[in-house]
Structure formats: structure tokens, C-alpha cells
């Protein structure tokens, strides 16, 4: 562990925070632009297991330092003897644990891309390491910051919807074979940890459980219908969820849909009111397209015919930058004030537990009870 240890709240409140980004891949730009939108925050370094890529990324974006390992990044010190204050983890899913725990041991705050990990034990070790080191740990679920999602959460909290009793999550997306062949790690159990549930569906499972509460039972099935020549994981899955409150919900997810139908997350409450948030096309801002309460139904077109339903990954990531900015700003504020970020490691573990239970239930043919 670094002898410097975690910075105190007062020591980070009034000075420029130094940021390092681990991983120079597709989502790197989202984190970079999010930090650069904030005052008194400076991205000083990037690292990647491919040192040449790290150097090229640093040069292209005007970042002063580039390293070939997280260890070297964490060891860096400026002229004043200080290193980085926080690190964004944008590396492949199975590597998250190693980066997060090493950063925690160095006293560095951590913001990690989803999923937090690909197994529960790793997630729990990450949470414990950050807690023991007294560093702030957050996980990216930027769609919680949509005004539409916050409106539904507020309607649950203020009683407009009442206690959620029925839920539905539909993730019906399109992926070309090239999406999976573009990187060696994508679409494998060892390097990706799963298919549509782990990589895409987890965002919306997170929203569903954020709206509806603690899941206590999962019954699920997974299959590969279209992309079997390119992946060993699922491209489709369905599940039923039972919640501690007694509520129930359904989940369906697929990357075998042409054209994409985007995503809908719907909640019906004990007052009888129903609200639905839709993301269509993928990557665009969520919008409340169904708001039904009392004697009226407010609705807008779920799938406008004027919009291109199939969007490539670069466009999706680019469209999400504003919501990365919102969550990064929340995380930086938590670091500065000693507060709690909107999505903690513990909170991010909930959606992982649910989707892993779908895999287990599909393999055993039995429900998984938490």
C-alpha cells in the first residue's frame, strides 16, 4: 500500500483532482470528456496493456503521460510529489477486480465501468478492498441519470405510483457479426463474462431493480439463436423475477433482433398507475412514453418511423456522453465532500447478482432463491 494513503476530505475539496484512465478502448472518450467538463479536474495519464495504444491515445487527446500498466500509472508522481487522486476503469470486464483492488491499495478513488465484475465473489472483494482502504468506489450506470428515469423513481418515492407490483424490462437490440469479431474478448465466457445480459441488459436490469426493490428469486432461460458462429455466450434470454415486497417482473433481452426495437422498462404500482421509459434508438436519451394514472393515459410514439433503428457502437457511446458527464460529476462531488456516489459498488452488485442467477437457473432448470 502507498505510504501516502487515502487523501482526506479536506485535502481534496479545494485543489485540482488528478485523474488517470485505465483502458484506451471504446468507452475511454466518454470518461475523458466527462472529466474535462468539470472545473479543477485534470486527466493527467492513461494506461493500457498495449503501451503503444496508450501512447497513441495520450498523443491524440493531449494527455501528458501514458503507461503500459496500472502499476506504473499508480506509481507516477508529479513535481509536487502527488500522484493521481482517482482512476476510471475502462478495461475488459474480468480485469476490473485487479485494477480496482490495486488502486484501492494505493489510496486512489475508483470509478469503474459496468459490470462491476463477472462473478459475485470478485465484486464482493472489490467492495471490501475499497471500504477497507477508505476510498470512494462508484460504478457506471449512467442511465439512472436520465430525467425520465429520475421522474419514475420520484413517482415511486412520492406515492404517485405507489408500491411497485408489476414490472417489465425489454431489451431488443441489433448487433452485426462484426460487433463480436472486432475484439478477441467479446462474446466469450472467460473474457466477457456473458452475452446480452452482461454487456447490454445489465443497464436496464439495474433500472428495473432500482425502481422495484430487492430481488429474492429468479427463474431464467438463455439461448443463442443468431450469433452462434461468432460467440459462445447467449444472444437471447428471458427471466421472471420475484421481489422482497411480493412484486413480480419479467425480463427479455436479445441482440438477435433486426431491426432493433430499443429498450423499455415499465412499472405498475399499487395505485394502478403505470410508467414506462423507452430508449429508442439505442443510445438516445430515455423518455417517458407511457404515463397512465387515474383516468388518463399520456403516451407518445414508442418507435417513431422516422428514426434509424440500428445504430453502431461508436454512435451509441457518443450519445451517452452527457450521462457519463452527469455520473462522473456526481462521483467527483462524492470524492470532494466525502459523500456517497449515486451508484456504489454495493448497489452495482445487485444487477450482477440478478443476471448471474438467470445463467444459473437456465443451467439447472430451477429457480435461484437469494
Tab-separated table of C-alpha atoms in Angstrom:
chain	number	residue	atom	x	y	z
A	1	UNK	CA	0.000	0.000	0.000
A	2	UNK	CA	1.146	3.511	-0.762
A	3	UNK	CA	2.585	5.226	2.271
A	4	UNK	CA	0.628	8.324	1.310
A	5	UNK	CA	-2.683	6.542	1.955
A	6	UNK	CA	-6.121	7.842	1.003
A	7	UNK	CA	-6.480	11.595	0.732
A	8	UNK	CA	-8.641	13.240	3.366
A	9	UNK	CA	-11.861	15.058	2.525
A	10	UNK	CA	-10.324	18.469	3.250
A	11	UNK	CA	-7.229	17.773	1.141
A	12	UNK	CA	-9.319	17.112	-1.986
A	13	UNK	CA	-12.007	19.750	-1.564
A	14	UNK	CA	-10.073	22.817	-2.719
A	15	UNK	CA	-7.480	21.581	-5.189
A	16	UNK	CA	-7.380	20.201	-8.698
A	17	UNK	CA	-8.062	16.472	-8.749
A	18	UNK	CA	-5.729	14.389	-10.874
A	19	UNK	CA	-7.320	11.571	-12.847
A	20	UNK	CA	-5.899	8.516	-14.594
A	21	UNK	CA	-7.897	6.407	-17.044
A	22	UNK	CA	-7.160	2.695	-17.327
A	23	UNK	CA	-8.017	1.382	-20.791
A	24	UNK	CA	-7.868	3.201	-24.090
A	25	UNK	CA	-10.751	1.419	-25.813
A	26	UNK	CA	-14.223	2.358	-26.987
A	27	UNK	CA	-15.539	3.997	-23.797
A	28	UNK	CA	-12.327	5.930	-22.989
A	29	UNK	CA	-13.601	9.055	-24.747
A	30	UNK	CA	-16.763	9.173	-22.631
A	31	UNK	CA	-14.751	9.313	-19.426
A	32	UNK	CA	-12.228	11.793	-20.793
A	33	UNK	CA	-14.894	14.247	-21.943
A	34	UNK	CA	-16.817	13.843	-18.702
A	35	UNK	CA	-13.826	14.803	-16.574
A	36	UNK	CA	-12.830	17.627	-18.901
A	37	UNK	CA	-16.289	19.150	-18.481
A	38	UNK	CA	-15.553	19.726	-14.776
A	39	UNK	CA	-13.601	22.536	-13.172
A	40	UNK	CA	-10.499	21.717	-11.156
A	41	UNK	CA	-10.243	18.196	-12.559
A	42	UNK	CA	-7.373	17.184	-14.839
A	43	UNK	CA	-6.820	13.905	-16.705
A	44	UNK	CA	-3.062	13.529	-16.368
A	45	UNK	CA	-2.463	9.976	-17.569
A	46	UNK	CA	-3.812	6.987	-19.459
A	47	UNK	CA	-2.662	3.386	-19.282
A	48	UNK	CA	-3.333	0.358	-21.414
A	49	UNK	CA	-1.885	-3.141	-21.517
A	50	UNK	CA	-0.919	-2.171	-25.078
A	51	UNK	CA	1.640	0.535	-24.314
A	52	UNK	CA	1.696	1.702	-27.919
A	53	UNK	CA	-2.048	2.257	-27.874
A	54	UNK	CA	-1.732	4.134	-24.581
A	55	UNK	CA	0.841	6.404	-26.160
A	56	UNK	CA	-1.251	6.978	-29.265
A	57	UNK	CA	-4.364	7.747	-27.226
A	58	UNK	CA	-2.454	10.171	-25.000
A	59	UNK	CA	-0.975	11.961	-28.004
A	60	UNK	CA	-4.309	12.180	-29.792
A	61	UNK	CA	-6.054	13.707	-26.774
A	62	UNK	CA	-3.320	15.893	-25.320
A	63	UNK	CA	-2.751	13.792	-22.198
A	64	UNK	CA	0.701	14.272	-20.730
A	65	UNK	CA	1.528	10.761	-19.542
A	66	UNK	CA	0.974	7.254	-20.925
A	67	UNK	CA	1.800	3.934	-19.277
A	68	UNK	CA	1.678	0.256	-20.151
A	69	UNK	CA	0.339	-0.887	-16.785
A	70	UNK	CA	-1.879	0.207	-13.911
A	71	UNK	CA	1.080	-0.287	-11.571
A	72	UNK	CA	3.121	2.319	-13.445
A	73	UNK	CA	0.174	4.700	-13.553
A	74	UNK	CA	-0.362	4.452	-9.807
A	75	UNK	CA	3.367	4.885	-9.147
A	76	UNK	CA	3.564	8.154	-11.111
A	77	UNK	CA	4.212	11.319	-9.130
A	78	UNK	CA	4.125	14.919	-10.271
A	79	UNK	CA	6.738	17.533	-9.428
A	80	UNK	CA	4.915	18.209	-6.157
A	81	UNK	CA	5.161	14.560	-5.147
A	82	UNK	CA	1.455	13.856	-5.591
A	83	UNK	CA	0.078	11.094	-7.755
A	84	UNK	CA	-3.432	10.631	-9.121
A	85	UNK	CA	-6.459	11.105	-6.884
A	86	UNK	CA	-8.851	8.878	-8.776
A	87	UNK	CA	-8.904	6.366	-11.588
A	88	UNK	CA	-11.532	5.398	-14.152
A	89	UNK	CA	-11.542	1.702	-15.009
A	90	UNK	CA	-12.410	1.151	-18.698
A	91	UNK	CA	-10.777	-2.245	-19.162
A	92	UNK	CA	-12.392	-5.586	-20.161
A	93	UNK	CA	-14.854	-6.984	-17.625
A	94	UNK	CA	-12.714	-9.716	-15.990
A	95	UNK	CA	-9.837	-7.287	-15.333
A	96	UNK	CA	-11.901	-4.906	-13.213
A	97	UNK	CA	-11.113	-6.605	-9.922
A	98	UNK	CA	-7.337	-6.410	-10.329
A	99	UNK	CA	-7.419	-2.727	-11.288
A	100	UNK	CA	-9.868	-1.724	-8.565
A	101	UNK	CA	-8.107	-3.554	-5.738
A	102	UNK	CA	-4.678	-2.264	-6.796
A	103	UNK	CA	-5.994	1.284	-6.918
A	104	UNK	CA	-7.647	0.907	-3.523
A	105	UNK	CA	-4.376	-0.358	-2.036
A	106	UNK	CA	-2.722	2.796	-3.369
A	107	UNK	CA	-5.345	5.005	-1.729
A	108	UNK	CA	-6.881	6.065	-5.041
A	109	UNK	CA	-10.640	6.569	-5.509
A	110	UNK	CA	-12.177	4.367	-8.201
A	111	UNK	CA	-14.925	4.784	-10.786
A	112	UNK	CA	-15.445	1.522	-12.671
A	113	UNK	CA	-17.346	0.783	-15.857
A	114	UNK	CA	-20.156	-1.748	-15.633
A	115	UNK	CA	-20.408	-4.603	-14.963
A	116	UNK	CA	-18.613	-4.295	-11.661
A	117	UNK	CA	-17.229	-7.817	-12.261
A	118	UNK	CA	-18.277	-11.091	-13.886
A	119	UNK	CA	-18.743	-13.054	-10.658
A	120	UNK	CA	-20.114	-12.162	-7.231
A	121	UNK	CA	-17.030	-13.125	-5.286
A	122	UNK	CA	-14.897	-10.684	-7.282
A	123	UNK	CA	-17.466	-7.919	-6.802
A	124	UNK	CA	-17.521	-8.512	-3.058
A	125	UNK	CA	-13.724	-8.424	-2.864
A	126	UNK	CA	-13.691	-5.131	-4.753
A	127	UNK	CA	-16.245	-3.555	-2.437
A	128	UNK	CA	-14.367	-4.806	0.633
A	129	UNK	CA	-10.999	-3.556	-0.647
A	130	UNK	CA	-12.341	-0.052	-1.229
A	131	UNK	CA	-14.137	0.018	2.100
A	132	UNK	CA	-11.028	-1.105	3.987
A	133	UNK	CA	-8.890	1.493	2.196
A	134	UNK	CA	-11.490	4.236	2.808
A	135	UNK	CA	-11.611	5.148	-0.866
A	136	UNK	CA	-14.757	6.124	-2.763
A	137	UNK	CA	-15.955	3.416	-5.155
A	138	UNK	CA	-18.543	4.023	-7.863
A	139	UNK	CA	-19.773	2.016	-10.859
A	140	UNK	CA	-21.096	3.441	-14.144
A	141	UNK	CA	-24.844	3.089	-14.625
A	142	UNK	CA	-25.357	6.413	-16.346
A	143	UNK	CA	-28.945	5.747	-17.442
A	144	UNK	CA	-30.070	6.315	-13.859
A	145	UNK	CA	-29.303	9.974	-14.548
A	146	UNK	CA	-31.869	10.306	-17.342
A	147	UNK	CA	-34.534	12.809	-16.265
A	148	UNK	CA	-37.100	10.217	-17.390
A	149	UNK	CA	-35.676	7.559	-15.056
A	150	UNK	CA	-35.483	10.045	-12.194
A	151	UNK	CA	-39.108	11.053	-12.809
A	152	UNK	CA	-40.253	7.453	-12.401
A	153	UNK	CA	-38.125	6.964	-9.289
A	154	UNK	CA	-39.596	10.184	-7.818
A	155	UNK	CA	-43.150	8.995	-8.591
A	156	UNK	CA	-42.443	5.835	-6.631
A	157	UNK	CA	-40.973	7.787	-3.725
A	158	UNK	CA	-43.813	10.342	-3.525
A	159	UNK	CA	-46.565	7.713	-3.772
A	160	UNK	CA	-47.868	8.622	-7.245
A	161	UNK	CA	-47.217	5.080	-8.446
A	162	UNK	CA	-47.481	3.527	-5.026
A	163	UNK	CA	-45.513	0.393	-4.218
A	164	UNK	CA	-44.322	-1.265	-7.445
A	165	UNK	CA	-46.209	-4.512	-8.041
A	166	UNK	CA	-45.544	-5.382	-11.707
A	167	UNK	CA	-42.504	-4.698	-13.839
A	168	UNK	CA	-41.202	-5.425	-17.304
A	169	UNK	CA	-37.812	-4.950	-18.946
A	170	UNK	CA	-37.498	-5.417	-22.719
A	171	UNK	CA	-34.044	-5.145	-24.317
A	172	UNK	CA	-34.416	-5.974	-28.012
A	173	UNK	CA	-31.280	-4.841	-29.818
A	174	UNK	CA	-29.495	-5.411	-33.115
A	175	UNK	CA	-25.850	-6.393	-33.437
A	176	UNK	CA	-23.951	-7.217	-36.596
A	177	UNK	CA	-21.497	-10.157	-36.537
A	178	UNK	CA	-18.670	-7.616	-36.854
A	179	UNK	CA	-19.545	-6.252	-33.437
A	180	UNK	CA	-18.428	-9.533	-31.889
A	181	UNK	CA	-15.454	-10.162	-34.173
A	182	UNK	CA	-13.984	-6.676	-33.625
A	183	UNK	CA	-12.274	-7.729	-30.379
A	184	UNK	CA	-10.967	-11.089	-29.187
A	185	UNK	CA	-12.567	-10.827	-25.749
A	186	UNK	CA	-16.114	-10.020	-26.785
A	187	UNK	CA	-18.619	-12.872	-26.770
A	188	UNK	CA	-16.643	-15.322	-24.623
A	189	UNK	CA	-17.415	-16.558	-21.121
A	190	UNK	CA	-13.826	-16.123	-19.940
A	191	UNK	CA	-13.272	-12.593	-21.227
A	192	UNK	CA	-16.765	-11.079	-21.483
A	193	UNK	CA	-18.488	-12.982	-18.696
A	194	UNK	CA	-21.711	-13.334	-20.640
A	195	UNK	CA	-23.658	-12.084	-23.624
A	196	UNK	CA	-26.588	-9.726	-23.971
A	197	UNK	CA	-27.406	-9.820	-20.244
A	198	UNK	CA	-23.857	-8.985	-19.106
A	199	UNK	CA	-22.998	-6.396	-21.744
A	200	UNK	CA	-26.254	-4.674	-22.661
A	201	UNK	CA	-29.076	-5.916	-20.455
A	202	UNK	CA	-27.355	-5.132	-17.171
A	203	UNK	CA	-28.060	-1.398	-17.607
A	204	UNK	CA	-31.802	-1.983	-17.706
A	205	UNK	CA	-31.882	-4.727	-15.098
A	206	UNK	CA	-30.246	-2.098	-12.912
A	207	UNK	CA	-33.051	0.367	-13.675
A	208	UNK	CA	-35.736	-2.258	-13.069
A	209	UNK	CA	-34.396	-3.246	-9.659
A	210	UNK	CA	-33.750	0.432	-8.773
A	211	UNK	CA	-37.440	1.069	-9.368
A	212	UNK	CA	-38.844	-2.121	-7.850
A	213	UNK	CA	-36.578	-3.090	-4.967
A	214	UNK	CA	-34.782	-6.170	-3.709
A	215	UNK	CA	-34.986	-9.321	-5.839
A	216	UNK	CA	-35.355	-12.577	-3.906
A	217	UNK	CA	-35.997	-15.164	-6.653
A	218	UNK	CA	-35.005	-15.540	-10.305
A	219	UNK	CA	-36.169	-18.067	-12.865
A	220	UNK	CA	-34.497	-17.765	-16.275
A	221	UNK	CA	-33.552	-19.223	-19.626
A	222	UNK	CA	-30.830	-18.252	-22.084
A	223	UNK	CA	-30.169	-19.257	-25.686
A	224	UNK	CA	-28.108	-18.378	-28.741
A	225	UNK	CA	-30.251	-18.111	-31.852
A	226	UNK	CA	-28.406	-15.925	-34.387
A	227	UNK	CA	-24.796	-15.217	-33.391
A	228	UNK	CA	-23.614	-18.737	-32.612
A	229	UNK	CA	-20.902	-18.634	-35.274
A	230	UNK	CA	-19.265	-15.697	-33.509
A	231	UNK	CA	-19.967	-16.080	-29.788
A	232	UNK	CA	-20.130	-18.788	-27.131
A	233	UNK	CA	-22.400	-16.771	-24.814
A	234	UNK	CA	-26.131	-16.037	-25.087
A	235	UNK	CA	-27.645	-13.652	-27.590
A	236	UNK	CA	-31.119	-14.007	-26.013
A	237	UNK	CA	-32.586	-14.545	-22.550
A	238	UNK	CA	-35.847	-14.355	-20.605
A	239	UNK	CA	-36.487	-14.316	-16.873
A	240	UNK	CA	-39.102	-13.822	-14.202
A	241	UNK	CA	-38.191	-12.003	-11.004
A	242	UNK	CA	-39.837	-12.034	-7.597
A	243	UNK	CA	-39.126	-9.200	-5.186
A	244	UNK	CA	-38.996	-8.997	-1.401
A	245	UNK	CA	-42.113	-6.815	-1.496
A	246	UNK	CA	-44.040	-9.567	-3.272
A	247	UNK	CA	-43.853	-7.750	-6.632
A	248	UNK	CA	-43.094	-9.686	-9.811
A	249	UNK	CA	-41.472	-8.725	-13.126
A	250	UNK	CA	-40.398	-10.135	-16.461
A	251	UNK	CA	-37.188	-9.582	-18.419
A	252	UNK	CA	-36.462	-10.297	-22.083
A	253	UNK	CA	-33.204	-9.432	-23.788
A	254	UNK	CA	-31.654	-10.121	-27.171
A	255	UNK	CA	-29.083	-8.890	-29.682
A	256	UNK	CA	-30.698	-11.063	-32.385
A	257	UNK	CA	-33.367	-8.526	-33.348
A	258	UNK	CA	-33.496	-6.870	-36.778
A	259	UNK	CA	-34.355	-4.063	-36.713
A	260	UNK	CA	-33.677	-3.046	-33.134
A	261	UNK	CA	-36.697	-2.152	-31.001
A	262	UNK	CA	-34.588	-0.481	-28.338
A	263	UNK	CA	-35.408	-0.780	-24.661
A	264	UNK	CA	-38.481	-0.361	-22.482
A	265	UNK	CA	-38.621	-0.535	-18.683
A	266	UNK	CA	-42.158	-0.424	-17.319
A	267	UNK	CA	-43.503	-0.271	-13.764
A	268	UNK	CA	-47.057	-0.580	-12.455
A	269	UNK	CA	-47.663	0.459	-8.869
A	270	UNK	CA	-50.222	-0.359	-6.188
A	271	UNK	CA	-52.210	2.775	-7.102
A	272	UNK	CA	-52.795	1.202	-10.518
A	273	UNK	CA	-50.630	3.828	-12.215
A	274	UNK	CA	-48.101	2.747	-14.843
A	275	UNK	CA	-44.992	4.463	-16.193
A	276	UNK	CA	-42.632	3.345	-18.950
A	277	UNK	CA	-39.250	4.688	-20.013
A	278	UNK	CA	-38.067	3.923	-23.555
A	279	UNK	CA	-34.624	4.186	-25.131
A	280	UNK	CA	-35.045	4.149	-28.906
A	281	UNK	CA	-32.869	4.236	-30.903
A	282	UNK	CA	-30.249	2.707	-28.618
A	283	UNK	CA	-28.037	5.339	-27.026
A	284	UNK	CA	-30.577	8.151	-27.182
A	285	UNK	CA	-31.973	9.757	-24.065
A	286	UNK	CA	-34.612	7.761	-22.258
A	287	UNK	CA	-38.091	9.270	-22.470
A	288	UNK	CA	-41.315	8.525	-20.619
A	289	UNK	CA	-43.583	7.311	-23.414
A	290	UNK	CA	-46.330	5.941	-21.166
A	291	UNK	CA	-47.653	7.745	-18.096
A	292	UNK	CA	-51.015	6.325	-17.037
A	293	UNK	CA	-52.610	7.456	-13.788
A	294	UNK	CA	-56.153	7.980	-12.603
A	295	UNK	CA	-58.448	8.261	-15.611
A	296	UNK	CA	-55.901	9.373	-18.192
A	297	UNK	CA	-53.149	7.880	-20.300
A	298	UNK	CA	-50.359	10.096	-21.545
A	299	UNK	CA	-48.442	8.450	-24.370
A	300	UNK	CA	-46.073	9.192	-27.208
A	301	UNK	CA	-44.916	7.038	-30.077
A	302	UNK	CA	-42.559	4.334	-28.821
A	303	UNK	CA	-40.971	3.616	-32.193
A	304	UNK	CA	-41.036	6.731	-34.424
A	305	UNK	CA	-40.769	5.519	-38.019
A	306	UNK	CA	-38.574	8.479	-38.967
A	307	UNK	CA	-35.663	7.234	-36.830
A	308	UNK	CA	-32.928	4.767	-37.814
A	309	UNK	CA	-33.426	1.777	-35.513
A	310	UNK	CA	-29.937	0.272	-35.889
A	311	UNK	CA	-27.084	2.356	-34.510
A	312	UNK	CA	-23.390	1.429	-34.421
A	313	UNK	CA	-21.381	1.233	-31.203
A	314	UNK	CA	-19.455	4.474	-31.744
A	315	UNK	CA	-22.697	6.406	-32.176
A	316	UNK	CA	-24.218	4.768	-29.087
A	317	UNK	CA	-21.208	5.638	-26.930
A	318	UNK	CA	-21.096	9.174	-28.279
A	319	UNK	CA	-24.759	9.747	-27.485
A	320	UNK	CA	-24.206	8.600	-23.891
A	321	UNK	CA	-21.501	11.179	-23.136
A	322	UNK	CA	-23.904	13.658	-21.453
A	323	UNK	CA	-24.979	10.992	-18.984
A	324	UNK	CA	-21.390	9.937	-18.343
A	325	UNK	CA	-20.804	13.602	-17.534
A	326	UNK	CA	-23.688	13.591	-15.070
A	327	UNK	CA	-22.491	10.486	-13.253
A	328	UNK	CA	-18.823	11.500	-13.270
A	329	UNK	CA	-19.814	14.876	-11.796
A	330	UNK	CA	-21.752	13.061	-9.060
A	331	UNK	CA	-18.754	10.823	-8.353
A	332	UNK	CA	-16.251	13.691	-8.240
A	333	UNK	CA	-18.540	15.560	-5.838
A	334	UNK	CA	-18.618	12.490	-3.583
A	335	UNK	CA	-14.810	12.351	-3.627
A	336	UNK	CA	-14.540	16.033	-2.754
A	337	UNK	CA	-17.161	16.046	0.003
A	338	UNK	CA	-16.697	12.589	1.459
A	339	UNK	CA	-20.251	11.748	0.394
A	340	UNK	CA	-21.698	8.626	-1.211
A	341	UNK	CA	-21.915	8.369	-5.012
A	342	UNK	CA	-25.274	7.626	-6.596
A	343	UNK	CA	-24.170	4.133	-7.650
A	344	UNK	CA	-21.859	2.447	-5.157
A	345	UNK	CA	-20.111	-0.876	-5.557
A	346	UNK	CA	-22.730	-2.480	-3.335
A	347	UNK	CA	-25.523	-1.059	-5.471
A	348	UNK	CA	-23.865	-2.205	-8.707
A	349	UNK	CA	-23.579	-5.741	-7.361
A	350	UNK	CA	-27.389	-6.097	-7.294
A	351	UNK	CA	-27.852	-6.229	-11.078
A	352	UNK	CA	-24.884	-8.574	-11.426
A	353	UNK	CA	-26.433	-10.958	-8.905
A	354	UNK	CA	-29.710	-10.973	-10.843
A	355	UNK	CA	-28.212	-11.739	-14.251
A	356	UNK	CA	-25.890	-14.402	-12.870
A	357	UNK	CA	-28.959	-16.010	-11.334
A	358	UNK	CA	-30.545	-16.116	-14.803
A	359	UNK	CA	-27.487	-18.038	-16.033
A	360	UNK	CA	-27.617	-20.408	-13.065
A	361	UNK	CA	-31.349	-21.011	-13.379
A	362	UNK	CA	-31.005	-21.670	-17.101
A	363	UNK	CA	-28.270	-24.242	-16.420
A	364	UNK	CA	-30.023	-26.039	-13.564
A	365	UNK	CA	-33.629	-25.707	-14.670
A	366	UNK	CA	-34.506	-24.465	-11.175
A	367	UNK	CA	-35.266	-21.050	-9.711
A	368	UNK	CA	-32.487	-19.315	-7.807
A	369	UNK	CA	-33.529	-18.034	-4.379
A	370	UNK	CA	-31.359	-15.384	-2.760
